[in-house]
Coordinates of C-alpha atoms in Angstrom, one line a residue:
M18 CA 20.6 -16.7 -64.3
L19 CA 19.6 -20.4 -62.4
N20 CA 23.2 -21.6 -62.7
K21 CA 24.4 -18.6 -60.7
I22 CA 22.2 -18.9 -58.1
N23 CA 23.2 -22.3 -57.2
I24 CA 26.5 -21.4 -57.4
L25 CA 26.2 -19.3 -54.6
H26 CA 23.7 -21.5 -52.2
R27 CA 26.5 -24.3 -52.6
A28 CA 28.9 -21.3 -52.1
A29 CA 27.0 -20.6 -48.8
A30 CA 26.8 -24.1 -47.6
C31 CA 30.6 -24.5 -48.1
A32 CA 30.9 -22.0 -45.3
A33 CA 28.4 -22.4 -43.1
L34 CA 29.6 -25.9 -42.9
L35 CA 33.4 -24.6 -42.5
L36 CA 32.4 -21.8 -39.9
S37 CA 30.8 -25.5 -38.3
L38 CA 34.5 -26.7 -37.8
V39 CA 36.2 -23.8 -36.6
P40 CA 35.6 -24.3 -32.8
G41 CA 34.1 -21.4 -31.2
P42 CA 34.9 -20.3 -27.2
S43 CA 33.8 -22.5 -24.7
P44 CA 30.5 -22.0 -23.1
L45 CA 31.2 -20.0 -19.7
L46 CA 31.4 -22.1 -16.8
A47 CA 28.7 -22.5 -14.2
Q48 CA 29.6 -22.1 -10.6
P49 CA 29.5 -25.5 -8.8
S50 CA 26.9 -26.0 -6.5
F51 CA 28.6 -27.6 -3.2
T52 CA 26.6 -28.9 0.0
L53 CA 28.4 -29.3 3.5
T54 CA 26.5 -31.8 5.6
E55 CA 26.7 -31.8 9.3
L56 CA 27.3 -35.3 10.4
A57 CA 27.8 -34.8 13.4
P58 CA 28.5 -31.2 15.8
G59 CA 31.7 -29.2 14.3
V60 CA 31.8 -32.1 11.6
F61 CA 31.1 -31.6 8.1
A62 CA 31.2 -33.1 4.6
H63 CA 30.8 -33.3 1.3
Q64 CA 29.3 -36.3 -1.0
G65 CA 30.9 -35.9 -4.4
E66 CA 29.4 -37.2 -7.9
T67 CA 30.2 -41.2 -8.8
S68 CA 31.7 -40.4 -11.6
L69 CA 34.8 -39.5 -13.4
M70 CA 36.6 -36.0 -13.5
T71 CA 35.0 -33.9 -15.9
R72 CA 34.3 -29.6 -16.7
E73 CA 30.7 -30.3 -16.4
N74 CA 32.0 -32.0 -12.2
F75 CA 34.6 -29.6 -12.0
G76 CA 36.4 -32.6 -10.9
G77 CA 34.3 -32.6 -7.5
I78 CA 33.9 -36.8 -7.6
A79 CA 35.4 -37.2 -4.3
N80 CA 33.8 -37.2 -1.1
L81 CA 35.2 -34.0 1.2
G82 CA 35.3 -32.8 5.4
A83 CA 36.2 -30.5 7.8
V84 CA 36.6 -30.5 11.3
V85 CA 36.0 -27.4 13.0
G86 CA 37.2 -26.7 17.3
D87 CA 37.3 -24.1 19.3
D88 CA 40.2 -22.5 17.4
S89 CA 41.3 -23.6 14.4
V90 CA 39.6 -25.6 11.1
A91 CA 41.3 -29.0 9.6
V92 CA 39.8 -29.6 5.8
I93 CA 39.7 -33.1 4.7
D94 CA 40.9 -33.1 1.2
T95 CA 39.9 -30.1 -1.3
G96 CA 38.2 -31.5 -4.6
G97 CA 39.4 -31.7 -8.0
S98 CA 39.6 -28.4 -9.2
L99 CA 40.7 -24.7 -7.8
I100 CA 37.2 -23.7 -8.5
Q101 CA 35.7 -26.9 -6.2
G102 CA 38.6 -26.2 -4.0
K103 CA 36.8 -22.4 -3.5
A104 CA 33.1 -23.4 -3.1
F105 CA 34.5 -25.5 -0.3
L106 CA 36.2 -23.2 1.3
A107 CA 33.0 -20.4 0.3
A108 CA 30.5 -22.9 2.1
L109 CA 32.5 -23.8 4.9
R110 CA 32.8 -20.0 5.8
E111 CA 28.7 -19.9 5.9
K112 CA 29.8 -22.7 8.6
T113 CA 32.6 -21.0 10.9
Q114 CA 34.8 -17.9 10.8
K115 CA 38.0 -19.8 12.5
P116 CA 41.0 -20.2 10.5
V117 CA 41.9 -23.1 8.5
R118 CA 45.0 -24.3 9.8
Y119 CA 45.6 -27.7 8.7
V120 CA 44.6 -28.9 4.8
I121 CA 44.7 -32.9 5.1
N122 CA 45.6 -34.4 2.1
T123 CA 44.8 -38.1 2.8
H124 CA 46.6 -39.0 -0.6
A125 CA 47.9 -37.8 -4.3
H126 CA 45.4 -38.3 -6.5
P127 CA 44.1 -35.4 -8.9
D128 CA 40.3 -35.3 -6.9
H129 CA 41.3 -35.0 -3.9
V130 CA 44.4 -32.3 -3.7
F131 CA 43.5 -30.4 -6.9
G132 CA 41.3 -27.8 -4.9
N133 CA 44.7 -27.2 -2.3
G134 CA 44.8 -23.8 -3.6
A135 CA 41.7 -22.5 -2.5
F136 CA 42.6 -22.5 1.3
E137 CA 46.9 -21.8 0.9
G138 CA 47.7 -18.5 2.7
P139 CA 49.7 -17.8 6.3
G140 CA 49.5 -19.7 9.2
T141 CA 47.4 -22.8 6.5
V142 CA 49.8 -26.1 6.9
F143 CA 48.9 -28.6 4.2
V144 CA 49.2 -32.2 5.9
G145 CA 49.9 -35.8 4.5
H146 CA 51.9 -39.0 4.5
K147 CA 55.2 -39.1 4.7
N148 CA 54.9 -40.3 0.9
L149 CA 53.0 -37.9 -0.4
P150 CA 55.7 -35.0 -1.3
R151 CA 57.1 -37.6 -3.5
A152 CA 54.4 -39.0 -5.2
L153 CA 53.1 -35.4 -6.2
A154 CA 56.5 -34.4 -8.0
A155 CA 56.6 -37.7 -9.7
R156 CA 53.3 -37.7 -10.9
G157 CA 51.7 -33.9 -10.4
A158 CA 52.6 -32.5 -13.7
H159 CA 51.1 -35.6 -15.4
Y160 CA 48.2 -35.3 -13.7
L161 CA 47.8 -31.6 -14.5
A162 CA 48.3 -32.4 -18.6
S163 CA 46.2 -35.7 -19.1
F164 CA 43.4 -34.3 -16.9
R165 CA 43.7 -31.0 -18.9
E166 CA 41.9 -33.2 -21.9
A167 CA 38.7 -33.8 -20.1
M168 CA 38.8 -30.8 -18.4
G169 CA 39.8 -27.7 -20.4
D170 CA 39.5 -24.9 -19.0
A171 CA 38.1 -26.4 -15.7
L172 CA 41.6 -27.0 -14.0
D173 CA 42.5 -23.6 -14.9
G174 CA 44.7 -21.6 -12.0
V175 CA 45.1 -25.6 -10.1
T176 CA 48.6 -25.9 -8.9
I177 CA 50.5 -29.1 -6.8
I178 CA 50.7 -28.0 -3.7
S179 CA 53.3 -30.7 -1.5
P180 CA 52.8 -30.9 2.4
T181 CA 55.4 -29.0 4.9
M182 CA 53.8 -31.9 8.3
L183 CA 54.0 -35.2 7.2
V184 CA 53.2 -38.0 9.1
S185 CA 55.3 -41.5 9.1
D186 CA 53.1 -43.1 11.7
S187 CA 50.6 -41.3 13.3
S188 CA 50.5 -38.2 14.9
T189 CA 48.0 -35.5 16.5
L190 CA 46.4 -31.9 15.6
D191 CA 44.8 -30.3 18.0
L192 CA 42.2 -27.4 16.7
G193 CA 41.7 -26.6 20.2
G194 CA 39.2 -28.4 22.6
R195 CA 39.3 -31.5 19.8
S196 CA 42.5 -33.2 18.4
L197 CA 42.6 -35.2 15.5
V198 CA 44.6 -38.9 15.3
L199 CA 46.5 -39.1 11.4
Q200 CA 47.6 -42.5 10.9
A201 CA 50.1 -43.2 8.3
W202 CA 49.3 -46.7 6.3
R203 CA 51.6 -49.0 3.8
T204 CA 51.4 -49.3 0.4
A205 CA 47.5 -49.9 -0.4
H206 CA 45.3 -47.7 -2.5
T207 CA 48.4 -45.7 -3.7
D208 CA 51.9 -45.6 -1.6
S209 CA 50.6 -42.1 0.5
D210 CA 47.2 -43.4 2.1
L211 CA 46.5 -41.5 5.1
T212 CA 43.2 -41.5 7.7
V213 CA 42.2 -39.0 9.9
L214 CA 39.7 -40.2 13.0
D215 CA 37.7 -36.9 14.7
P216 CA 37.4 -39.3 18.8
A217 CA 35.6 -37.0 20.2
S218 CA 32.3 -37.5 17.8
G219 CA 33.6 -40.9 16.3
T220 CA 34.1 -39.9 13.1
L221 CA 36.6 -41.7 11.1
F222 CA 37.5 -39.9 7.3
A223 CA 38.9 -42.6 5.5
G224 CA 40.5 -41.2 2.3
D225 CA 40.0 -43.5 -0.7
L226 CA 41.2 -46.8 1.9
L227 CA 37.2 -47.4 1.6
F228 CA 34.2 -47.6 -1.5
L229 CA 31.1 -47.4 -1.1
Q230 CA 29.7 -48.6 -4.5
H231 CA 32.1 -46.7 -6.6
V232 CA 34.2 -50.0 -7.0
P233 CA 37.9 -49.7 -5.5
V234 CA 41.0 -49.1 -7.4
V235 CA 43.9 -50.4 -6.7
D236 CA 46.7 -48.2 -7.5
G237 CA 49.1 -49.6 -4.9
S238 CA 48.9 -52.9 -3.8
L239 CA 46.3 -55.4 -3.7
L240 CA 47.7 -57.1 -0.6
G241 CA 48.5 -54.2 0.8
F242 CA 45.0 -52.9 0.5
L243 CA 43.4 -56.0 1.8
D244 CA 46.2 -55.8 4.6
V245 CA 44.9 -52.1 5.6
A246 CA 41.5 -53.1 5.0
E247 CA 41.8 -55.7 8.0
K248 CA 43.8 -53.6 10.5
L249 CA 41.7 -50.3 9.9
S250 CA 39.0 -52.7 10.9
T251 CA 40.4 -52.2 14.8
I252 CA 39.8 -48.2 14.6
K253 CA 36.8 -47.2 17.4
A254 CA 34.6 -45.3 15.4
E255 CA 31.0 -45.0 14.7
R256 CA 30.8 -43.7 11.3
V257 CA 32.9 -43.5 8.6
V258 CA 33.1 -40.9 5.4
P259 CA 34.3 -42.7 2.4
G260 CA 36.6 -41.4 -0.3
H261 CA 33.9 -42.1 -2.8
G262 CA 30.1 -43.4 -2.5
P263 CA 27.6 -42.0 0.2
L264 CA 28.8 -39.9 2.3
V265 CA 28.5 -41.7 5.6
A266 CA 28.2 -45.5 7.3
P267 CA 28.1 -47.1 10.0
W268 CA 31.6 -48.5 11.1
P269 CA 33.7 -50.8 10.7
K270 CA 30.8 -52.9 8.5
A271 CA 30.9 -50.4 6.0
L272 CA 34.0 -52.1 5.2
D273 CA 32.2 -55.9 4.0
D274 CA 31.6 -55.0 0.0
E275 CA 35.1 -53.9 -0.3
R276 CA 36.9 -56.2 1.8
N277 CA 34.3 -59.2 -0.3
Y278 CA 35.5 -57.2 -3.6
L279 CA 39.4 -57.0 -2.7
T280 CA 39.2 -61.2 -1.2
R281 CA 37.3 -62.1 -4.6
L282 CA 40.5 -60.4 -7.0
T283 CA 43.0 -62.2 -5.1
A284 CA 41.5 -65.7 -5.1
D285 CA 40.7 -65.5 -8.8
L286 CA 44.0 -64.2 -9.5
R287 CA 45.9 -66.5 -8.3
A288 CA 43.8 -69.8 -9.2
A289 CA 44.2 -68.2 -12.3
I290 CA 48.3 -67.7 -12.2
K291 CA 48.4 -71.5 -10.4
K292 CA 46.7 -72.8 -13.7
G293 CA 49.3 -71.0 -15.7
E294 CA 46.9 -68.6 -17.8
S295 CA 48.0 -65.5 -19.4
V296 CA 47.6 -62.0 -17.9
T297 CA 45.3 -61.2 -20.6
D298 CA 43.3 -64.7 -19.6
A299 CA 43.2 -64.1 -16.3
T300 CA 42.2 -60.3 -16.1
K301 CA 39.5 -60.9 -17.8
A302 CA 37.6 -63.4 -15.7
A303 CA 38.8 -62.7 -12.1
G304 CA 36.8 -60.9 -10.0
A305 CA 33.4 -61.0 -12.7
S306 CA 31.4 -61.9 -10.5
E307 CA 31.4 -58.5 -8.5
Q308 CA 30.7 -56.7 -11.7
G309 CA 27.0 -55.9 -10.7
K310 CA 27.7 -55.1 -7.3
W311 CA 29.9 -51.5 -8.1
R312 CA 29.2 -48.8 -10.6
L313 CA 32.2 -47.7 -12.4
F314 CA 33.4 -50.9 -12.9
E315 CA 34.2 -51.1 -16.9
N316 CA 37.2 -48.0 -15.9
Y317 CA 38.8 -49.8 -13.4
H318 CA 37.9 -53.6 -12.1
A319 CA 40.7 -54.4 -15.0
R320 CA 43.3 -52.1 -14.3
N321 CA 43.3 -53.7 -10.7
A322 CA 43.0 -57.0 -12.4
T323 CA 46.2 -56.4 -13.9
A324 CA 48.1 -54.8 -11.1
G325 CA 46.9 -57.5 -9.0
F326 CA 48.0 -60.3 -11.7
A327 CA 51.5 -58.4 -12.1
E328 CA 51.9 -58.5 -7.7
L329 CA 50.5 -62.2 -7.3
E330 CA 52.9 -64.1 -10.0
W331 CA 55.7 -63.1 -7.9
E332 CA 54.3 -64.2 -4.6
T333 CA 55.7 -67.7 -3.5
P334 CA 54.3 -71.1 -3.5

């Protein structure tokens, strides 16, 4: 009798173990909290988390913005998921009922464009750098597949929406009594970087041409990033909204830390290349002195150094 009881206990334990290995349904997604802060009359911004995109944060890691004119609204980046984009729109509707005429994407990365679908509708124009359609066509499907692994159902409903209004140099958008100045840049953070200036309030939306606290990410050109940072500093503005990090900072002082990082990384890589070091050895040491100054350093710095090495090794001595 005891043997039969033991056998039954073992069978029950095995069944419980097997059930524990079978994935159950994902817990229901909570609705994201979304705060819009008014930086100046009619100028709003949302601060993303300084972290990687996850299911828990709905991809909400980028800073987003909106500018309200007399007649209409321009949205600047839309977040890392359709869920976040909808939360953005709901928060914006608490501030104004004016139509969203323009959705401006500052570049092609998922945390800035995956929320576009929330704003799609009659009369809404999507705006971007002249290279943005090509970048989205080349990378959009890959982004959706790769981030699905980390975000699961938080990416449900995301579609890649390409801009129809393209900026090759500079352009102005009229919101009614308020104009925004859009500037396209050479390859730097990416090959499709765009900034948005609201002269009326002196507010610059820099996209990922400016990182604060979050280590800068080079997905375009290290030398181009340095060059663009120098040119950015000449823009007349009072405050800047970076792509990542604290929501607002004084301008152009906000550029100092980023330029120091990019300059240090460039100098260290050039020195390593001159000494004939391998890419493996060079990227381990280059820019290491900057590590304590930045968050997510371990996630992005090695990539920056590797890309920078590949770019700099072809420089003319």
